[in-house]
Amino acid sequence: MTEPTASERQADVIVVGAGPAGSTAAAYLAQAGVDVLLLEKTAFPREKVCGDGLTPRAVRQLVAMGIDIDGPGWMKNQGLRIVGGGHRLELRWPELGDYPDYGLVRTRLDFDDILARNAQKSGARLFESTAVTGPIVDDQTGRISGVTARLLDGDGRRAGDEVHYKAPLVIAADGSSTRLSLAMGRQKRDNRPLGVAVRTYYTSLRHDDDWLESWLELWDGEPGKSGLLPGYGWIFGVGDGTVNVGLGILNTSRAFQSVDYKDLLAKWLASTPERWGLREENRTQPVRGSALPMGFNRKPHYAGGLLLAGDSGGMVNPFNGEGIAYAMESGEMAAESVVQARSRTTTAGHERALQGYAGALDSRYGGYYTLGRYFVTAIGNPRVMQLATRHGLSRPTLMRFTLKLLANLTDARQGNAMDHLINGLSKLAPAA
Ligand SMILES: Cc1cc2nc3c(=O)[nH]c(=O)nc-3n(C[C@H](O)[C@H](O)[C@H](O)COP(=O)(O)OP(=O)(O)OC[C@H]3O[C@@H](n4cnc5c(N)ncnc54)[C@H](O)[C@@H]3O)c2cc1C
């Protein structure tokens, strides 16, 4: 890859990171006629550690962007199968006006590539193998005015000198480690929940299961006796002969720091039936893990020309660990605010429109994430987790409510009593 010229390095907006948040933001910006540079340190297609599970919330975003989800490679699912406390319960995705009644599975190897190409097709200028090394900050105003970056070769090694990319607005969509946000002084908020998740793939006869399956019992001690962890294990059929298998744990448990994730995964999988094939000899990928930044663990989401979208702004849902839908939604919302800001005729009006992004995030997710914080604190107590698993799963109506709550799937206007209750509670809870 050759280095871009000075004019190619200038844009209206720079988006750092072409994951779901960045590619969605870039696509919407480009569609609105904004000159947008999308800088990505890897080259597509590339792996990303993930469960590859898409709930109806994420499907809605894909449909809105015109992604062809009926083509080959998309594995449809009809709901969630929950295993725990001696129960095995299948809960269909709710029938709603605002969301489809199915989810999908697609490996991130394909998924992120599709979204990045969609951004490119929309008119965004995607530069791959371009690692952003830091912000360029205007000395006088303290605002971000661009980024420095380096070209990388195919092995991720430095392949050129540092170059400057300039734009008056930058969207940090660089994932959970978000070096760009850190360099702009946005530290992680330690009073927010954090998860850690690991995943791998196995060849398995379960590969074409059209339910997302989650196991609620992960024991750090003797199974059935002590150390029930707040988290779950999952088995998601990829449809290509393999399953994505993994587990995630929350930092509200005392065991969080000391858990050996690979060992926990091995122990759990040993308890699954032999014929499923979830055994070492069928593993096709290494066990890899990463952090799940939850409940707005980084703020402000807008200041000084920099917007945070997706994991960089800590937008993973604390209830279920889902992050893709929120990355795409926040990417779209960031683009919307930028487009509006660019139409304003005064500096103050421009800034108000951008501040509107932070406000819109608060009103859309703030109260719900606060409820999520209460939830993760409660299940951090093994006794609460045990009670919920043992007694909750035998009550189908309660579980249907729980699914709506945990997956954030309610109708805003035409919902039933469950929807009204969840929406009402989310409105009452303070956004923080
Ligand atoms: C094990 C595991 C399982 C998960 N399972 C699910 C699941 O099943 N469903 C779900 O919805 N969510 C899941 N999540 C969460 C989900 O993966 C994230 O929430 C989601 O990827 C966030 O998208 P993003 O675009 O904000 O960030 P990312 O997907 O992390 O994308 C960030 C992008 O920025 C690029 N980048 C980083 N630094 C730089 C730099 N300096 N310069 C240029 N580019 C840079 C990266 O290469 C990457 O492409 C899981 C997470 C983990 C760890």
GROMACS .gro file of C-alpha atoms and ligand atoms in nm:
model
  485
    1MET     CA    1   0.000   0.000   0.000
    2THR     CA    2   0.132   0.347  -0.088
    3GLU     CA    3   0.111   0.644   0.143
    4PRO     CA    4  -0.178   0.882   0.070
    5THR     CA    5  -0.106   1.232  -0.060
    6ALA     CA    6  -0.159   1.543   0.155
    7SER     CA    7  -0.501   1.614   0.000
    8GLU     CA    8  -0.607   1.251   0.049
    9ARG     CA    9  -0.527   1.293   0.418
   10GLN     CA   10  -0.774   1.577   0.465
   11ALA     CA   11  -1.146   1.516   0.534
   12ASP     CA   12  -1.458   1.655   0.700
   13VAL     CA   13  -1.457   1.370   0.953
   14ILE     CA   14  -1.207   1.102   1.050
   15VAL     CA   15  -1.341   0.775   1.190
   16VAL     CA   16  -1.081   0.570   1.376
   17GLY     CA   17  -1.151   0.195   1.363
   18ALA     CA   18  -1.362   0.001   1.112
   19GLY     CA   19  -1.547  -0.231   1.349
   20PRO     CA   20  -1.929  -0.220   1.360
   21ALA     CA   21  -1.934   0.128   1.521
   22GLY     CA   22  -1.686   0.291   1.282
   23SER     CA   23  -1.811   0.134   0.960
   24THR     CA   24  -2.172   0.222   1.046
   25ALA     CA   25  -2.083   0.582   1.131
   26ALA     CA   26  -1.875   0.615   0.813
   27ALA     CA   27  -2.152   0.468   0.593
   28TYR     CA   28  -2.416   0.708   0.727
   29LEU     CA   29  -2.182   1.007   0.704
   30ALA     CA   30  -2.085   0.927   0.346
   31GLN     CA   31  -2.449   0.875   0.248
   32ALA     CA   32  -2.520   1.226   0.376
   33GLY     CA   33  -2.247   1.364   0.150
   34VAL     CA   34  -1.982   1.411   0.419
   35ASP     CA   35  -1.620   1.350   0.315
   36VAL     CA   36  -1.516   1.079   0.560
   37LEU     CA   37  -1.190   0.895   0.615
   38LEU     CA   38  -1.215   0.555   0.783
   39LEU     CA   39  -0.878   0.450   0.927
   40GLU     CA   40  -0.831   0.086   1.027
   41LYS     CA   41  -0.513  -0.071   1.160
   42THR     CA   42  -0.589  -0.421   1.029
   43ALA     CA   43  -0.667  -0.537   0.674
   44PHE     CA   44  -0.997  -0.710   0.594
   45PRO     CA   45  -1.098  -0.984   0.616
   46ARG     CA   46  -0.962  -1.024   0.968
   47GLU     CA   47  -1.068  -1.207   1.281
   48LYS     CA   48  -1.215  -1.033   1.585
   49VAL     CA   49  -1.267  -1.206   1.918
   50CYS     CA   50  -1.646  -1.228   1.953
   51GLY     CA   51  -1.938  -1.465   2.002
   52ASP     CA   52  -2.066  -1.375   1.653
   53GLY     CA   53  -2.423  -1.360   1.791
   54LEU     CA   54  -2.663  -1.096   1.657
   55THR     CA   55  -2.991  -1.033   1.837
   56PRO     CA   56  -3.293  -0.878   1.661
   57ARG     CA   57  -3.156  -0.538   1.771
   58ALA     CA   58  -2.849  -0.587   1.555
   59VAL     CA   59  -3.057  -0.734   1.271
   60ARG     CA   60  -3.267  -0.417   1.267
   61GLN     CA   61  -2.949  -0.212   1.212
   62LEU     CA   62  -2.834  -0.437   0.927
   63VAL     CA   63  -3.173  -0.414   0.759
   64ALA     CA   64  -3.171  -0.034   0.791
   65MET     CA   65  -2.835  -0.020   0.612
   66GLY     CA   66  -2.955  -0.240   0.328
   67ILE     CA   67  -2.715  -0.527   0.405
   68ASP     CA   68  -2.826  -0.843   0.223
   69ILE     CA   69  -2.892  -1.080   0.513
   70ASP     CA   70  -3.071  -1.335   0.296
   71GLY     CA   71  -2.754  -1.432   0.110
   72PRO     CA   72  -2.533  -1.728   0.199
   73GLY     CA   73  -2.339  -1.727   0.525
   74TRP     CA   74  -2.606  -1.574   0.748
   75MET     CA   75  -2.734  -1.824   1.003
   76LYS     CA   76  -3.081  -1.731   1.128
   77ASN     CA   77  -3.198  -1.807   1.483
   78GLN     CA   78  -3.546  -1.800   1.632
   79GLY     CA   79  -3.465  -1.729   1.994
   80LEU     CA   80  -3.267  -1.810   2.302
   81ARG     CA   81  -3.233  -2.152   2.463
   82ILE     CA   82  -3.139  -2.120   2.830
   83VAL     CA   83  -2.985  -2.409   3.019
   84GLY     CA   84  -2.947  -2.402   3.399
   85GLY     CA   85  -3.078  -2.517   3.736
   86GLY     CA   86  -3.189  -2.847   3.582
   87HIS     CA   87  -3.401  -2.666   3.321
   88ARG     CA   88  -3.377  -2.620   2.947
   89LEU     CA   89  -3.604  -2.345   2.823
   90GLU     CA   90  -3.657  -2.220   2.467
   91LEU     CA   91  -3.774  -1.860   2.439
   92ARG     CA   92  -3.858  -1.722   2.096
   93TRP     CA   93  -3.750  -1.367   2.022
   94PRO     CA   94  -4.050  -1.145   2.102
   95GLU     CA   95  -4.294  -1.038   1.830
   96LEU     CA   96  -4.255  -0.661   1.807
   97GLY     CA   97  -4.317  -0.376   1.569
   98ASP     CA   98  -3.977  -0.215   1.628
   99TYR     CA   99  -3.760  -0.525   1.582
  100PRO     CA  100  -3.765  -0.841   1.368
  101ASP     CA  101  -3.842  -1.171   1.542
  102TYR     CA  102  -3.516  -1.340   1.447
  103GLY     CA  103  -3.149  -1.307   1.517
  104LEU     CA  104  -2.841  -1.407   1.316
  105VAL     CA  105  -2.495  -1.553   1.351
  106ARG     CA  106  -2.211  -1.449   1.125
  107THR     CA  107  -1.840  -1.473   1.201
  108ARG     CA  108  -1.674  -1.139   1.256
  109LEU     CA  109  -1.424  -1.243   0.988
  110ASP     CA  110  -1.703  -1.187   0.734
  111PHE     CA  111  -1.923  -0.947   0.927
  112ASP     CA  112  -1.673  -0.665   0.975
  113ASP     CA  113  -1.555  -0.703   0.616
  114ILE     CA  114  -1.913  -0.667   0.488
  115LEU     CA  115  -1.972  -0.354   0.698
  116ALA     CA  116  -1.640  -0.196   0.597
  117ARG     CA  117  -1.713  -0.261   0.227
  118ASN     CA  118  -2.060  -0.116   0.276
  119ALA     CA  119  -1.903   0.203   0.416
  120GLN     CA  120  -1.670   0.213   0.116
  121LYS     CA  121  -1.958   0.160  -0.127
  122SER     CA  122  -2.142   0.445   0.043
  123GLY     CA  123  -1.847   0.671  -0.038
  124ALA     CA  124  -1.625   0.656   0.272
  125ARG     CA  125  -1.251   0.646   0.202
  126LEU     CA  126  -1.128   0.338   0.386
  127PHE     CA  127  -0.755   0.316   0.460
  128GLU     CA  128  -0.663  -0.028   0.592
  129SER     CA  129  -0.330  -0.123   0.757
  130THR     CA  130  -0.329   0.230   0.899
  131ALA     CA  131  -0.271   0.243   1.272
  132VAL     CA  132  -0.364   0.567   1.442
  133THR     CA  133  -0.090   0.659   1.687
  134GLY     CA  134  -0.242   0.965   1.856
  135PRO     CA  135  -0.455   1.278   1.831
  136ILE     CA  136  -0.343   1.607   1.682
  137VAL     CA  137  -0.461   1.874   1.924
  138ASP     CA  138  -0.498   2.243   1.847
  139ASP     CA  139  -0.282   2.426   2.105
  140GLN     CA  140  -0.511   2.727   2.119
  141THR     CA  141  -0.849   2.557   2.151
  142GLY     CA  142  -0.755   2.216   2.296
  143ARG     CA  143  -0.978   2.058   2.028
  144ILE     CA  144  -0.879   1.756   1.827
  145SER     CA  145  -0.794   1.856   1.469
  146GLY     CA  146  -0.679   1.524   1.328
  147VAL     CA  147  -0.472   1.216   1.406
  148THR     CA  148  -0.125   1.082   1.345
  149ALA     CA  149  -0.098   0.737   1.190
  150ARG     CA  150   0.144   0.485   1.053
  151LEU     CA  151   0.116   0.237   0.768
  152LEU     CA  152   0.160  -0.124   0.873
  153ASP     CA  153   0.272  -0.419   0.662
  154GLY     CA  154   0.084  -0.751   0.635
  155ASP     CA  155   0.238  -0.871   0.965
  156GLY     CA  156   0.124  -0.561   1.152
  157ARG     CA  157   0.478  -0.416   1.155
  158ARG     CA  158   0.553  -0.051   1.093
  159ALA     CA  159   0.593   0.013   0.719
  160GLY     CA  160   0.629   0.388   0.691
  161ASP     CA  161   0.677   0.721   0.867
  162GLU     CA  162   0.413   0.879   1.081
  163VAL     CA  163   0.175   1.091   0.873
  164HIS     CA  164  -0.090   1.346   0.968
  165TYR     CA  165  -0.460   1.311   0.883
  166LYS     CA  166  -0.661   1.628   0.934
  167ALA     CA  167  -1.031   1.685   1.006
  168PRO     CA  168  -1.226   1.916   1.238
  169LEU     CA  169  -1.419   1.621   1.383
  170VAL     CA  170  -1.301   1.273   1.483
  171ILE     CA  171  -1.502   0.968   1.589
  172ALA     CA  172  -1.317   0.724   1.815
  173ALA     CA  173  -1.450   0.379   1.720
  174ASP     CA  174  -1.131   0.200   1.813
  175GLY     CA  175  -1.281  -0.057   2.047
  176SER     CA  176  -1.244  -0.132   2.416
  177SER     CA  177  -0.877  -0.029   2.447
  178THR     CA  178  -0.951   0.307   2.271
  179ARG     CA  179  -0.605   0.460   2.289
  180LEU     CA  180  -0.737   0.768   2.112
  181SER     CA  181  -0.993   0.844   2.385
  182LEU     CA  182  -0.725   0.785   2.650
  183ALA     CA  183  -0.486   1.022   2.476
  184MET     CA  184  -0.765   1.282   2.483
  185GLY     CA  185  -0.802   1.234   2.860
  186ARG     CA  186  -1.110   1.013   2.865
  187GLN     CA  187  -1.026   0.762   3.133
  188LYS     CA  188  -1.221   0.447   3.211
  189ARG     CA  189  -1.481   0.491   3.487
  190ASP     CA  190  -1.401   0.229   3.747
  191ASN     CA  191  -1.748   0.239   3.901
  192ARG     CA  192  -1.896   0.083   3.589
  193PRO     CA  193  -1.929  -0.291   3.528
  194LEU     CA  194  -1.674  -0.466   3.315
  195GLY     CA  195  -1.684  -0.814   3.170
  196VAL     CA  196  -1.420  -1.046   3.034
  197ALA     CA  197  -1.513  -1.301   2.770
  198VAL     CA  198  -1.325  -1.577   2.589
  199ARG     CA  199  -1.423  -1.774   2.283
  200THR     CA  200  -1.312  -2.040   2.037
  201TYR     CA  201  -1.459  -2.264   1.764
  202TYR     CA  202  -1.522  -2.640   1.745
  203THR     CA  203  -1.640  -2.859   1.459
  204SER     CA  204  -1.969  -2.989   1.592
  205LEU     CA  205  -2.298  -3.147   1.488
  206ARG     CA  206  -2.456  -2.850   1.668
  207HIS     CA  207  -2.336  -2.616   1.390
  208ASP     CA  208  -2.680  -2.565   1.233
  209ASP     CA  209  -2.874  -2.513   1.557
  210ASP     CA  210  -3.115  -2.226   1.495
  211TRP     CA  211  -3.130  -2.122   1.861
  212LEU     CA  212  -2.870  -1.920   2.046
  213GLU     CA  213  -2.789  -2.134   2.348
  214SER     CA  214  -2.671  -1.998   2.680
  215TRP     CA  215  -2.568  -2.188   2.992
  216LEU     CA  216  -2.621  -2.003   3.316
  217GLU     CA  217  -2.416  -2.223   3.544
  218LEU     CA  218  -2.045  -2.158   3.546
  219TRP     CA  219  -1.893  -2.290   3.866
  220ASP     CA  220  -1.565  -2.169   4.005
  221GLY     CA  221  -1.583  -2.428   4.285
  222GLU     CA  222  -1.758  -2.760   4.318
  223PRO     CA  223  -2.053  -2.766   4.072
  224GLY     CA  224  -2.387  -2.733   4.251
  225LYS     CA  225  -2.217  -2.635   4.575
  226SER     CA  226  -2.000  -2.325   4.564
  227GLY     CA  227  -1.875  -2.046   4.343
  228LEU     CA  228  -2.156  -1.989   4.094
  229LEU     CA  229  -2.020  -1.709   3.875
  230PRO     CA  230  -2.215  -1.412   3.735
  231GLY     CA  231  -2.196  -1.477   3.367
  232TYR     CA  232  -2.285  -1.739   3.110
  233GLY     CA  233  -2.144  -1.977   2.856
  234TRP     CA  234  -2.272  -1.983   2.499
  235ILE     CA  235  -2.290  -2.222   2.205
  236PHE     CA  236  -2.378  -2.046   1.880
  237GLY     CA  237  -2.406  -2.247   1.556
  238VAL     CA  238  -2.216  -2.083   1.273
  239GLY     CA  239  -2.374  -2.307   1.006
  240ASP     CA  240  -2.043  -2.396   0.837
  241GLY     CA  241  -1.970  -2.713   1.037
  242THR     CA  242  -1.848  -2.518   1.340
  243VAL     CA  243  -1.989  -2.363   1.656
  244ASN     CA  244  -1.868  -2.052   1.835
  245VAL     CA  245  -1.829  -2.143   2.202
  246GLY     CA  246  -1.733  -1.908   2.480
  247LEU     CA  247  -1.808  -1.762   2.820
  248GLY     CA  248  -1.819  -1.423   2.985
  249ILE     CA  249  -1.787  -1.322   3.349
  250LEU     CA  250  -1.865  -0.995   3.525
  251ASN     CA  251  -1.632  -0.806   3.757
  252THR     CA  252  -1.901  -0.793   4.026
  253SER     CA  253  -1.795  -1.137   4.150
  254ARG     CA  254  -1.512  -1.183   4.396
  255ALA     CA  255  -1.362  -1.454   4.175
  256PHE     CA  256  -1.329  -1.220   3.875
  257GLN     CA  257  -0.957  -1.147   3.916
  258SER     CA  258  -0.851  -1.502   3.989
  259VAL     CA  259  -1.055  -1.705   3.740
  260ASP     CA  260  -0.860  -1.914   3.489
  261TYR     CA  261  -1.089  -1.862   3.189
  262LYS     CA  262  -0.947  -2.139   2.973
  263ASP     CA  263  -0.978  -2.385   3.259
  264LEU     CA  264  -1.334  -2.273   3.332
  265LEU     CA  265  -1.424  -2.319   2.964
  266ALA     CA  266  -1.268  -2.665   2.955
  267LYS     CA  267  -1.453  -2.770   3.274
  268TRP     CA  268  -1.788  -2.646   3.147
  269LEU     CA  269  -1.747  -2.810   2.805
  270ALA     CA  270  -1.649  -3.139   2.967
  271SER     CA  271  -1.999  -3.141   3.119
  272THR     CA  272  -2.165  -3.120   2.773
  273PRO     CA  273  -2.257  -3.442   2.587
  274GLU     CA  274  -1.963  -3.615   2.416
  275ARG     CA  275  -2.150  -3.641   2.084
  276TRP     CA  276  -2.166  -3.262   2.049
  277GLY     CA  277  -1.794  -3.279   1.989
  278LEU     CA  278  -1.694  -2.989   2.214
  279ARG     CA  279  -1.364  -3.155   2.293
  280GLU     CA  280  -1.002  -3.054   2.245
  281GLU     CA  281  -0.949  -3.263   1.927
  282ASN     CA  282  -1.229  -3.072   1.748
  283ARG     CA  283  -1.116  -2.723   1.845
  284THR     CA  284  -1.030  -2.525   1.531
  285GLN     CA  285  -0.910  -2.193   1.680
  286PRO     CA  286  -0.715  -2.078   1.985
  287VAL     CA  287  -0.911  -1.967   2.292
  288ARG     CA  288  -0.898  -1.587   2.279
  289GLY     CA  289  -1.042  -1.326   2.509
  290SER     CA  290  -1.108  -0.958   2.549
  291ALA     CA  291  -1.281  -0.703   2.771
  292LEU     CA  292  -1.647  -0.603   2.757
  293PRO     CA  293  -1.674  -0.234   2.856
  294MET     CA  294  -2.027  -0.187   2.987
  295GLY     CA  295  -2.285   0.068   3.096
  296PHE     CA  296  -2.108   0.380   2.962
  297ASN     CA  297  -1.773   0.310   3.125
  298ARG     CA  298  -1.619   0.602   2.937
  299LYS     CA  299  -1.756   0.955   2.919
  300PRO     CA  300  -1.808   1.222   2.798
  301HIS     CA  301  -1.925   1.083   2.467
  302TYR     CA  302  -1.864   1.420   2.308
  303ALA     CA  303  -1.612   1.693   2.389
  304GLY     CA  304  -1.361   1.904   2.199
  305GLY     CA  305  -1.434   1.765   1.852
  306LEU     CA  306  -1.411   1.397   1.956
  307LEU     CA  307  -1.712   1.162   1.963
  308LEU     CA  308  -1.693   0.814   2.116
  309ALA     CA  309  -1.893   0.530   1.956
  310GLY     CA  310  -1.935   0.162   2.046
  311ASP     CA  311  -1.691  -0.005   2.285
  312SER     CA  312  -1.476   0.308   2.305
  313GLY     CA  313  -1.769   0.472   2.487
  314GLY     CA  314  -1.834   0.162   2.702
  315MET     CA  315  -2.163   0.077   2.535
  316VAL     CA  316  -2.189  -0.298   2.589
  317ASN     CA  317  -2.524  -0.393   2.746
  318PRO     CA  318  -2.453  -0.494   3.110
  319PHE     CA  319  -2.751  -0.731   3.112
  320ASN     CA  320  -2.630  -0.965   2.837
  321GLY     CA  321  -2.285  -0.861   2.711
  322GLU     CA  322  -2.415  -0.767   2.368
  323GLY     CA  323  -2.213  -0.494   2.200
  324ILE     CA  324  -2.256  -0.509   1.822
  325ALA     CA  325  -2.605  -0.359   1.808
  326TYR     CA  326  -2.503  -0.075   2.041
  327ALA     CA  327  -2.188  -0.011   1.840
  328MET     CA  328  -2.393   0.019   1.521
  329GLU     CA  329  -2.667   0.228   1.681
  330SER     CA  330  -2.420   0.470   1.839
  331GLY     CA  331  -2.229   0.489   1.509
  332GLU     CA  332  -2.549   0.591   1.336
  333MET     CA  333  -2.635   0.843   1.612
  334ALA     CA  334  -2.285   0.995   1.599
  335ALA     CA  335  -2.317   1.037   1.221
  336GLU     CA  336  -2.657   1.199   1.261
  337SER     CA  337  -2.524   1.458   1.509
  338VAL     CA  338  -2.223   1.536   1.291
  339VAL     CA  339  -2.444   1.588   0.985
  340GLN     CA  340  -2.672   1.821   1.183
  341ALA     CA  341  -2.376   2.009   1.334
  342ARG     CA  342  -2.231   2.075   0.989
  343SER     CA  343  -2.550   2.252   0.886
  344ARG     CA  344  -2.537   2.499   1.176
  345THR     CA  345  -2.430   2.852   1.099
  346THR     CA  346  -2.275   2.947   1.435
  347THR     CA  347  -2.003   2.784   1.642
  348ALA     CA  348  -2.239   2.761   1.939
  349GLY     CA  349  -2.506   2.591   1.725
  350HIS     CA  350  -2.248   2.349   1.588
  351GLU     CA  351  -2.141   2.251   1.940
  352ARG     CA  352  -2.501   2.217   2.061
  353ALA     CA  353  -2.573   1.968   1.782
  354LEU     CA  354  -2.266   1.764   1.876
  355GLN     CA  355  -2.353   1.775   2.247
  356GLY     CA  356  -2.688   1.640   2.131
  357TYR     CA  357  -2.511   1.309   2.059
  358ALA     CA  358  -2.417   1.265   2.427
  359GLY     CA  359  -2.769   1.365   2.529
  360ALA     CA  360  -2.929   1.124   2.282
  361LEU     CA  361  -2.715   0.837   2.412
  362ASP     CA  362  -2.812   0.919   2.771
  363SER     CA  363  -3.180   0.927   2.693
  364ARG     CA  364  -3.172   0.612   2.483
  365TYR     CA  365  -2.957   0.389   2.707
  366GLY     CA  366  -2.877   0.579   3.028
  367GLY     CA  367  -3.164   0.461   3.248
  368TYR     CA  368  -3.153   0.109   3.106
  369TYR     CA  369  -2.780   0.082   3.175
  370THR     CA  370  -2.840   0.203   3.531
  371LEU     CA  371  -3.086  -0.085   3.575
  372GLY     CA  372  -2.818  -0.308   3.425
  373ARG     CA  373  -2.574  -0.193   3.693
  374TYR     CA  374  -2.818  -0.291   3.968
  375PHE     CA  375  -2.865  -0.627   3.796
  376VAL     CA  376  -2.495  -0.710   3.769
  377THR     CA  377  -2.438  -0.608   4.132
  378ALA     CA  378  -2.721  -0.840   4.240
  379ILE     CA  379  -2.602  -1.143   4.044
  380GLY     CA  380  -2.246  -1.083   4.166
  381ASN     CA  381  -2.375  -1.248   4.483
  382PRO     CA  382  -2.359  -1.625   4.413
  383ARG     CA  383  -2.667  -1.685   4.631
  384VAL     CA  384  -2.880  -1.448   4.421
  385MET     CA  385  -2.748  -1.605   4.102
  386GLN     CA  386  -2.828  -1.953   4.236
  387LEU     CA  387  -3.181  -1.856   4.340
  388ALA     CA  388  -3.249  -1.693   4.003
  389THR     CA  389  -3.124  -1.997   3.808
  390ARG     CA  390  -3.302  -2.253   4.024
  391HIS     CA  391  -3.639  -2.081   4.055
  392GLY     CA  392  -3.658  -1.836   3.763
  393LEU     CA  393  -3.627  -2.084   3.480
  394SER     CA  394  -3.934  -2.282   3.586
  395ARG     CA  395  -4.154  -1.973   3.530
  396PRO     CA  396  -4.202  -1.919   3.153
  397THR     CA  397  -4.387  -1.583   3.182
  398LEU     CA  398  -4.117  -1.446   3.409
  399MET     CA  399  -3.854  -1.572   3.164
  400ARG     CA  400  -4.028  -1.408   2.866
  401PHE     CA  401  -4.017  -1.082   3.060
  402THR     CA  402  -3.652  -1.147   3.148
  403LEU     CA  403  -3.562  -1.206   2.783
  404LYS     CA  404  -3.717  -0.874   2.682
  405LEU     CA  405  -3.537  -0.698   2.965
  406LEU     CA  406  -3.198  -0.862   2.913
  407ALA     CA  407  -3.197  -0.822   2.534
  408ASN     CA  408  -3.351  -0.470   2.550
  409LEU     CA  409  -3.627  -0.572   2.310
  410THR     CA  410  -3.944  -0.376   2.368
  411ASP     CA  411  -4.178  -0.170   2.152
  412ALA     CA  412  -4.158   0.200   2.225
  413ARG     CA  413  -4.520   0.279   2.136
  414GLN     CA  414  -4.731  -0.027   2.067
  415GLY     CA  415  -4.590  -0.257   2.336
  416ASN     CA  416  -4.765  -0.487   2.583
  417ALA     CA  417  -4.764  -0.457   2.963
  418MET     CA  418  -4.414  -0.608   2.986
  419ASP     CA  419  -4.282  -0.351   2.738
  420HIS     CA  420  -4.446  -0.066   2.930
  421LEU     CA  421  -4.296  -0.188   3.257
  422ILE     CA  422  -3.944  -0.217   3.116
  423ASN     CA  423  -3.968   0.116   2.931
  424GLY     CA  424  -4.113   0.282   3.241
  425LEU     CA  425  -3.838   0.150   3.469
  426SER     CA  426  -3.570   0.259   3.221
  427LYS     CA  427  -3.718   0.608   3.214
  428LEU     CA  428  -3.737   0.628   3.592
  429ALA     CA  429  -3.379   0.512   3.650
  430PRO     CA  430  -3.132   0.801   3.635
  431ALA     CA  431  -2.892   0.813   3.341
  432ALA     CA  432  -2.540   0.840   3.479
  433LIG     C1  433  -1.533  -1.295   2.359
  433LIG     C2  434  -1.635  -1.191   2.320
  433LIG     C3  435  -1.757  -1.230   2.272
  433LIG     C4  436  -1.851  -1.134   2.232
  433LIG     N1  437  -1.968  -1.179   2.180
  433LIG     C5  438  -2.058  -1.089   2.133
  433LIG     C6  439  -2.176  -1.134   2.067
  433LIG     O1  440  -2.197  -1.254   2.046
  433LIG     N2  441  -2.265  -1.040   2.024
  433LIG     C7  442  -2.243  -0.907   2.043
  433LIG     O2  443  -2.330  -0.826   2.003
  433LIG     N3  444  -2.131  -0.862   2.104
  433LIG     C8  445  -2.037  -0.948   2.146
  433LIG     N4  446  -1.921  -0.904   2.203
  433LIG     C9  447  -1.897  -0.759   2.211
  433LIG    C10  448  -1.858  -0.703   2.072
  433LIG     O3  449  -1.753  -0.780   2.019
  433LIG    C11  450  -1.816  -0.557   2.080
  433LIG     O4  451  -1.906  -0.485   2.163
  433LIG    C12  452  -1.813  -0.491   1.942
  433LIG     O5  453  -1.715  -0.551   1.862
  433LIG    C13  454  -1.786  -0.341   1.952
  433LIG     O6  455  -1.771  -0.286   1.825
  433LIG     P1  456  -1.679  -0.156   1.804
  433LIG     O7  457  -1.690  -0.121   1.660
  433LIG     O8  458  -1.709  -0.055   1.905
  433LIG     O9  459  -1.530  -0.207   1.836
  433LIG     P2  460  -1.444  -0.321   1.768
  433LIG    O10  461  -1.529  -0.425   1.709
  433LIG    O11  462  -1.343  -0.361   1.871
  433LIG    O12  463  -1.371  -0.247   1.648
  433LIG    C14  464  -1.266  -0.157   1.672
  433LIG    C15  465  -1.184  -0.143   1.543
  433LIG    O13  466  -1.086  -0.043   1.561
  433LIG    C16  467  -0.962  -0.088   1.509
  433LIG     N5  468  -0.857  -0.015   1.580
  433LIG    C17  469  -0.822  -0.024   1.710
  433LIG     N6  470  -0.720   0.059   1.737
  433LIG    C18  471  -0.691   0.124   1.621
  433LIG    C19  472  -0.594   0.221   1.584
  433LIG     N7  473  -0.506   0.270   1.674
  433LIG     N8  474  -0.591   0.265   1.457
  433LIG    C20  475  -0.679   0.218   1.364
  433LIG     N9  476  -0.772   0.124   1.393
  433LIG    C21  477  -0.779   0.078   1.522
  433LIG    C22  478  -0.963  -0.237   1.540
  433LIG    O14  479  -0.872  -0.307   1.458
  433LIG    C23  480  -1.109  -0.272   1.509
  433LIG    O15  481  -1.128  -0.303   1.373
  433LIG    C24  482  -1.824  -0.997   2.245
  433LIG    C25  483  -1.699  -0.956   2.294
  433LIG    C26  484  -1.604  -1.052   2.331
  433LIG    C27  485  -1.471  -1.007   2.383
   0.00000   0.00000   0.00000
